[in-house]
Tab-separated table of C-alpha atoms and ligand atoms in Angstrom:
chain	number	residue	atom	x	y	z
A	118	MET	CA	184.564	126.347	124.987
A	119	ASP	CA	183.569	129.824	123.978
A	120	SER	CA	183.479	129.684	120.179
A	121	GLU	CA	184.933	133.209	120.043
A	122	GLU	CA	188.048	131.841	121.720
A	123	TYR	CA	188.225	128.959	119.310
A	124	LYS	CA	187.959	131.332	116.344
A	125	LYS	CA	190.839	133.348	117.720
A	126	TYR	CA	192.996	130.241	118.031
A	127	VAL	CA	192.181	129.329	114.439
A	128	LYS	CA	193.006	132.839	113.267
A	129	ALA	CA	196.316	132.841	115.131
A	130	GLY	CA	197.141	129.499	113.509
A	131	LYS	CA	196.377	130.798	110.016
A	132	ILE	CA	198.516	133.886	110.451
A	133	LEU	CA	201.328	131.712	111.785
A	134	GLN	CA	201.054	129.365	108.824
A	135	GLN	CA	201.588	132.327	106.485
A	136	ALA	CA	204.363	133.769	108.651
A	137	LYS	CA	206.241	130.467	108.488
A	138	LYS	CA	205.981	130.437	104.717
A	139	GLU	CA	207.356	133.962	104.643
A	140	ALA	CA	210.140	132.975	107.049
A	141	LYS	CA	211.208	130.061	104.848
A	142	LYS	CA	211.292	132.370	101.845
A	143	LEU	CA	213.419	134.993	103.610
A	144	ALA	CA	215.875	132.749	105.458
A	145	ARG	CA	219.047	132.473	103.395
A	146	PRO	CA	222.753	132.304	104.194
A	147	GLY	CA	224.038	135.875	104.354
A	148	LYS	CA	220.729	137.235	105.621
A	149	LYS	CA	220.977	139.312	108.774
A	150	MET	CA	219.319	137.548	111.717
A	151	LEU	CA	217.913	140.871	112.925
A	152	GLU	CA	216.295	141.624	109.566
A	153	LEU	CA	214.870	138.127	109.414
A	154	ALA	CA	213.327	138.322	112.887
A	155	GLU	CA	211.950	141.821	112.318
A	156	SER	CA	210.481	140.915	108.919
A	157	ILE	CA	208.637	137.934	110.371
A	158	GLU	CA	207.355	139.961	113.322
A	159	ALA	CA	206.237	142.777	110.987
A	160	PHE	CA	204.498	140.255	108.740
A	161	ILE	CA	202.500	138.974	111.727
A	162	GLU	CA	201.338	142.481	112.618
A	163	GLU	CA	200.485	143.333	109.008
A	164	ASN	CA	198.211	140.309	109.056
A	165	SER	CA	196.339	141.414	112.201
A	166	GLY	CA	198.169	139.189	114.656
A	167	LYS	CA	200.746	139.943	117.323
A	168	PRO	CA	203.955	138.063	118.057
A	169	ALA	CA	203.301	135.882	121.112
A	170	PHE	CA	207.065	136.011	121.774
A	171	PRO	CA	210.102	137.315	119.892
A	172	VAL	CA	210.931	135.259	116.813
A	173	ASN	CA	213.532	132.693	117.936
A	174	LEU	CA	216.369	132.039	115.494
A	175	SER	CA	218.449	129.466	117.323
A	176	ALA	CA	221.257	127.938	115.270
A	177	ASN	CA	223.284	124.716	115.564
A	178	ASN	CA	223.971	123.790	119.210
A	179	CYS	CA	221.663	126.547	120.430
A	180	ALA	CA	218.325	124.811	120.925
A	181	ALA	CA	216.101	127.714	121.916
A	182	HIS	CA	215.656	131.297	123.119
A	183	PHE	CA	217.986	133.135	120.792
A	184	THR	CA	216.592	136.297	119.269
A	185	PRO	CA	218.857	138.981	117.806
A	186	SER	CA	219.653	142.118	119.800
A	187	GLU	CA	218.992	145.600	118.452
A	188	ASN	CA	222.407	146.115	116.820
A	189	ASP	CA	223.036	142.499	115.979
A	190	GLU	CA	225.266	142.100	112.936
A	191	ARG	CA	225.047	138.314	112.892
A	192	THR	CA	223.992	136.671	109.656
A	193	VAL	CA	222.689	133.240	108.775
A	194	LYS	CA	225.726	131.099	107.903
A	195	GLU	CA	226.182	128.672	105.017
A	196	ASN	CA	226.424	125.706	107.396
A	197	ASP	CA	223.772	126.708	109.874
A	198	VAL	CA	221.080	124.388	111.090
A	199	LEU	CA	218.526	127.066	111.912
A	200	LYS	CA	215.428	126.679	114.046
A	201	ILE	CA	212.806	129.321	113.300
A	202	ASP	CA	210.317	129.324	116.167
A	203	VAL	CA	207.368	131.677	115.837
A	204	GLY	CA	204.383	132.493	118.044
A	205	VAL	CA	201.280	134.442	117.074
A	206	HIS	CA	198.476	135.563	119.327
A	207	VAL	CA	195.063	137.032	118.671
A	208	ASP	CA	193.753	138.720	121.835
A	209	GLY	CA	195.960	136.403	123.912
A	210	PHE	CA	195.078	133.149	122.147
A	211	ILE	CA	198.348	131.671	120.974
A	212	ALA	CA	199.603	129.432	118.196
A	213	ASP	CA	203.239	128.307	118.439
A	214	SER	CA	205.186	126.518	115.718
A	215	ALA	CA	208.756	125.914	114.602
A	216	VAL	CA	210.628	124.621	111.608
A	217	THR	CA	214.264	123.629	111.161
A	218	ILE	CA	216.167	124.574	108.016
A	219	ASP	CA	219.401	122.713	107.330
A	220	PHE	CA	221.570	124.965	105.172
A	221	SER	CA	224.559	122.655	105.652
A	222	GLY	CA	222.828	119.842	103.803
A	223	GLU	CA	224.442	117.446	106.297
A	224	HIS	CA	221.758	117.050	108.912
A	225	GLY	CA	218.695	116.105	106.913
A	226	LYS	CA	218.243	112.923	108.939
A	227	MET	CA	218.185	114.826	112.190
A	228	VAL	CA	215.650	117.306	110.814
A	229	GLU	CA	213.554	114.378	109.671
A	230	ALA	CA	213.845	112.688	113.080
A	231	ALA	CA	212.253	115.684	114.820
A	232	GLU	CA	209.558	115.946	112.150
A	233	GLN	CA	208.780	112.242	112.287
A	234	ALA	CA	208.665	112.381	116.083
A	235	LEU	CA	206.100	115.165	115.850
A	236	GLU	CA	204.040	113.200	113.367
A	237	ASN	CA	204.121	110.062	115.514
A	238	ALA	CA	203.277	112.092	118.610
A	239	LEU	CA	200.244	113.525	116.824
A	240	SER	CA	199.116	110.017	115.941
A	241	VAL	CA	198.581	109.240	119.650
A	242	VAL	CA	197.071	112.622	120.544
A	243	LYS	CA	193.444	112.482	121.623
A	244	VAL	CA	191.297	113.662	124.493
A	245	GLY	CA	192.468	111.688	127.521
A	246	ALA	CA	195.885	110.758	126.087
A	247	THR	CA	198.570	111.097	128.755
A	248	VAL	CA	201.521	113.411	128.228
A	249	GLY	CA	203.758	110.490	129.225
A	250	LYS	CA	202.504	108.503	126.253
A	251	ILE	CA	203.326	111.382	123.892
A	252	GLY	CA	206.837	111.618	125.338
A	253	GLU	CA	207.289	107.887	124.872
A	254	GLU	CA	206.371	108.156	121.189
A	255	ILE	CA	208.785	111.054	120.682
A	256	GLU	CA	211.699	109.344	122.415
A	257	ARG	CA	211.144	106.083	120.578
A	258	THR	CA	211.066	107.809	117.168
A	259	ILE	CA	214.141	109.959	117.722
A	260	LYS	CA	216.230	107.122	119.173
A	261	LYS	CA	215.224	104.814	116.347
A	262	ALA	CA	216.617	107.420	113.929
A	263	GLY	CA	219.923	107.327	115.838
A	264	PHE	CA	219.668	110.586	117.786
A	265	ASN	CA	218.847	111.730	121.306
A	266	PRO	CA	215.726	113.630	122.298
A	267	VAL	CA	216.468	116.756	124.339
A	268	GLN	CA	215.156	115.659	127.711
A	269	ASN	CA	214.957	119.024	129.444
A	270	LEU	CA	212.933	120.793	126.767
A	271	THR	CA	209.203	120.143	126.529
A	272	GLY	CA	206.016	120.964	124.725
A	273	HIS	CA	203.307	122.645	126.767
A	274	GLY	CA	199.746	123.748	127.153
A	275	LEU	CA	198.617	127.158	125.924
A	276	GLU	CA	196.279	129.463	127.817
A	277	GLU	CA	195.101	133.017	127.322
A	278	TYR	CA	198.269	135.181	127.405
A	279	ILE	CA	200.286	132.228	128.778
A	280	ALA	CA	202.768	130.875	126.252
A	281	HIS	CA	203.971	128.035	128.474
A	282	ALA	CA	201.018	126.662	130.403
A	283	ALA	CA	200.719	123.322	132.187
A	284	PRO	CA	201.136	120.507	131.519
A	285	PRO	CA	204.655	120.211	130.157
A	286	ILE	CA	204.653	117.631	127.362
A	287	PRO	CA	207.899	115.663	127.690
A	288	ASN	CA	210.149	114.616	124.826
A	289	ILE	CA	211.098	111.437	126.656
A	290	SER	CA	209.188	108.546	128.108
A	291	ARG	CA	208.091	109.498	131.580
A	292	HIS	CA	205.481	108.318	134.054
A	293	ASP	CA	203.201	111.285	133.775
A	294	ASP	CA	199.486	110.581	133.739
A	295	ARG	CA	198.304	114.121	133.152
A	296	LYS	CA	195.763	113.979	130.355
A	297	LEU	CA	195.014	116.161	127.346
A	298	GLU	CA	191.639	117.837	127.738
A	299	ASP	CA	188.919	118.769	125.322
A	300	GLY	CA	188.619	122.478	124.505
A	301	LYS	CA	192.316	123.146	125.035
A	302	ALA	CA	195.347	124.035	122.912
A	303	TYR	CA	198.721	122.319	123.175
A	304	ALA	CA	202.113	122.798	121.554
A	305	ILE	CA	204.096	119.645	120.864
A	306	GLU	CA	207.764	120.184	120.069
A	307	PRO	CA	210.301	117.370	119.768
A	308	PHE	CA	213.989	118.298	119.708
A	309	ALA	CA	216.537	115.851	118.287
A	310	THR	CA	220.304	116.110	118.765
A	311	ASN	CA	223.609	114.358	118.181
A	312	GLY	CA	224.613	115.676	121.622
A	313	ARG	CA	223.765	114.287	125.054
A	314	GLY	CA	220.177	115.413	124.915
A	315	PHE	CA	220.517	117.994	127.636
A	316	VAL	CA	220.615	121.793	127.243
A	317	ARG	CA	222.184	124.301	129.603
A	318	GLU	CA	221.378	127.944	130.191
A	319	SER	CA	223.856	130.358	128.689
A	320	VAL	CA	224.664	133.636	130.451
A	321	GLN	CA	223.244	135.549	127.507
A	322	ALA	CA	219.569	136.507	127.405
A	323	GLU	CA	217.695	138.696	124.950
A	324	ILE	CA	214.219	137.572	125.976
A	325	PHE	CA	212.424	138.480	129.192
A	326	GLY	CA	209.014	138.052	130.764
A	327	LEU	CA	207.003	139.867	133.415
A	328	ASP	CA	206.649	138.221	136.819
A	329	LYS	CA	205.060	140.858	138.963
A	330	ALA	CA	204.547	144.566	138.505
A	331	ILE	CA	206.014	145.686	141.819
A	332	PRO	CA	206.803	149.285	142.767
A	333	VAL	CA	210.267	150.365	141.613
A	334	ARG	CA	212.113	153.613	142.266
A	335	ASN	CA	214.113	153.898	139.043
A	336	THR	CA	211.998	155.942	136.595
A	337	ASN	CA	213.140	154.003	133.548
A	338	ALA	CA	212.514	150.689	135.250
A	339	ARG	CA	209.013	151.867	136.077
A	340	LYS	CA	208.484	152.976	132.479
A	341	ILE	CA	209.584	149.600	131.155
A	342	LEU	CA	207.412	147.753	133.637
A	343	GLU	CA	204.287	149.760	132.798
A	344	PHE	CA	204.919	149.395	129.098
A	345	VAL	CA	205.493	145.641	129.270
A	346	GLN	CA	202.462	145.073	131.457
A	347	LYS	CA	200.214	146.950	129.068
A	348	GLU	CA	201.723	145.710	125.820
A	349	TYR	CA	202.733	142.082	126.484
A	350	ARG	CA	201.270	141.118	129.877
A	351	GLU	CA	203.015	137.848	130.838
A	352	LEU	CA	204.112	137.033	127.291
A	353	PRO	CA	207.858	136.975	126.566
A	354	PHE	CA	209.341	140.140	125.061
A	355	ALA	CA	212.647	141.098	123.443
A	356	GLU	CA	214.982	143.728	124.790
A	357	ARG	CA	215.046	145.210	121.282
A	358	TRP	CA	211.242	145.690	121.407
A	359	VAL	CA	211.553	147.757	124.570
A	360	SER	CA	214.409	149.662	123.004
A	361	GLU	CA	212.475	150.445	119.855
A	362	LYS	CA	209.300	151.553	121.592
A	363	LEU	CA	210.645	153.427	124.617
A	364	LYS	CA	213.697	155.168	123.120
A	365	LEU	CA	215.864	154.801	126.211
A	366	SER	CA	219.641	154.935	125.863
A	367	GLU	CA	221.306	151.535	125.924
A	368	PHE	CA	222.879	152.351	129.280
A	369	ALA	CA	219.587	153.478	130.845
A	370	ARG	CA	217.833	150.415	129.511
A	371	LYS	CA	220.470	147.983	130.812
A	372	VAL	CA	220.441	149.565	134.276
A	373	ALA	CA	216.643	149.477	134.381
A	374	LEU	CA	216.429	145.862	133.216
A	375	ARG	CA	219.053	144.808	135.750
A	376	GLU	CA	217.032	146.394	138.534
A	377	LEU	CA	213.854	144.681	137.348
A	378	LEU	CA	215.655	141.337	137.247
A	379	GLN	CA	217.131	141.812	140.714
A	380	LYS	CA	213.747	142.729	142.167
A	381	LYS	CA	212.216	139.739	140.410
A	382	ALA	CA	209.714	141.918	138.587
A	383	ILE	CA	210.865	140.205	135.394
A	384	HIS	CA	212.809	137.061	134.593
A	385	ALA	CA	215.174	136.242	131.748
A	386	TYR	CA	214.887	133.448	129.231
A	387	PRO	CA	218.572	132.641	128.702
A	388	MET	CA	219.690	130.935	125.528
A	389	LEU	CA	219.569	127.149	125.910
A	390	ASN	CA	222.559	125.350	124.434
A	391	GLU	CA	223.665	121.800	123.786
A	392	GLU	CA	227.412	121.197	123.975
A	393	GLU	CA	229.596	123.200	121.619
A	394	GLY	CA	229.861	121.568	118.202
A	395	ARG	CA	226.645	119.596	118.517
A	396	ILE	CA	223.497	120.143	116.480
A	397	VAL	CA	219.870	120.392	117.592
A	398	THR	CA	216.785	120.170	115.377
A	399	GLN	CA	213.192	120.973	116.299
A	400	ALA	CA	209.705	120.506	114.905
A	401	GLU	CA	206.662	122.084	116.514
A	402	THR	CA	202.997	122.552	115.919
A	403	THR	CA	199.966	123.643	117.936
A	404	ILE	CA	196.862	121.520	118.149
A	405	PHE	CA	193.407	122.164	119.511
A	406	LEU	CA	191.127	119.474	120.894
A	407	LYS	CA	187.607	120.275	119.814
A	408	ASP	CA	184.566	118.117	120.486
A	409	GLY	CA	186.775	115.104	120.966
A	410	LYS	CA	188.767	115.640	117.799
A	411	MET	CA	192.277	116.912	117.182
A	412	GLU	CA	192.685	119.922	114.925
A	413	LYS	CA	196.083	121.191	113.824
A	414	LEU	CA	196.116	124.969	114.090
A	415	VAL	CA	199.355	125.335	112.106
B	72	LIG	MN1	207.813	127.453	119.794
B	73	LIG	MN1	206.452	125.978	122.230
């Protein structure tokens, strides 16, 4: 492992640690989701990092992939169980971490279940540990606490400019003998729920990612594609980021994005929801395996 790369991972982790502290300070009922996301993203940049993906502020039955849109008036609610999921990269080397805040005061046990599952997962992490073994530990912990793990959400590897690299790290016991390797970074992220343990894609998406910079005729679509390729590469980006930087009208932007989606130049990350009325909690950290030892980056 190039030690320069390792240093960048460590730096990303440190910035993320601070950003999470800031996020916990700022997140309050009544706070606008948009302001919260933008403050955290600005904090990352002020501290010489870049967001590795838009700050995710998924509440209650939404498990992942919600980030506010550019004119979003939504606020954090008194009874929200809010997942704040933040990614930081330094020259493409990514740290990814999430925390759940229970404003309702009614779901402390579920928050704890995800946190305990993460802790127990980390206790079996080592070079050569199988991802199946990690999933087993997570499932066992969450079920013991009386909840269900979300079976179709996983942790993942991290590679240069790739936020979700192989292998997926399951949140349930699974025969998967892929092994954790020395010199690599991994995000482990248990989700606990009082629902079925299965999320579905919503029709709404605010987050997108580049697939392939193919030739497109629409000028605005081409502009967006060139901008995204240069600025984010394959990392996920928010529609509001494009809007802020490229100053296209909402109509022009929507038309352009639709064309890019249709041509498969980009793909959407739709919001992922448990059943209405259910709650999902999440805990996540990024680790690095260095010289046979596990280091927590966040
Ligand atoms: Mn995350
Ligand atoms: Mn992750």
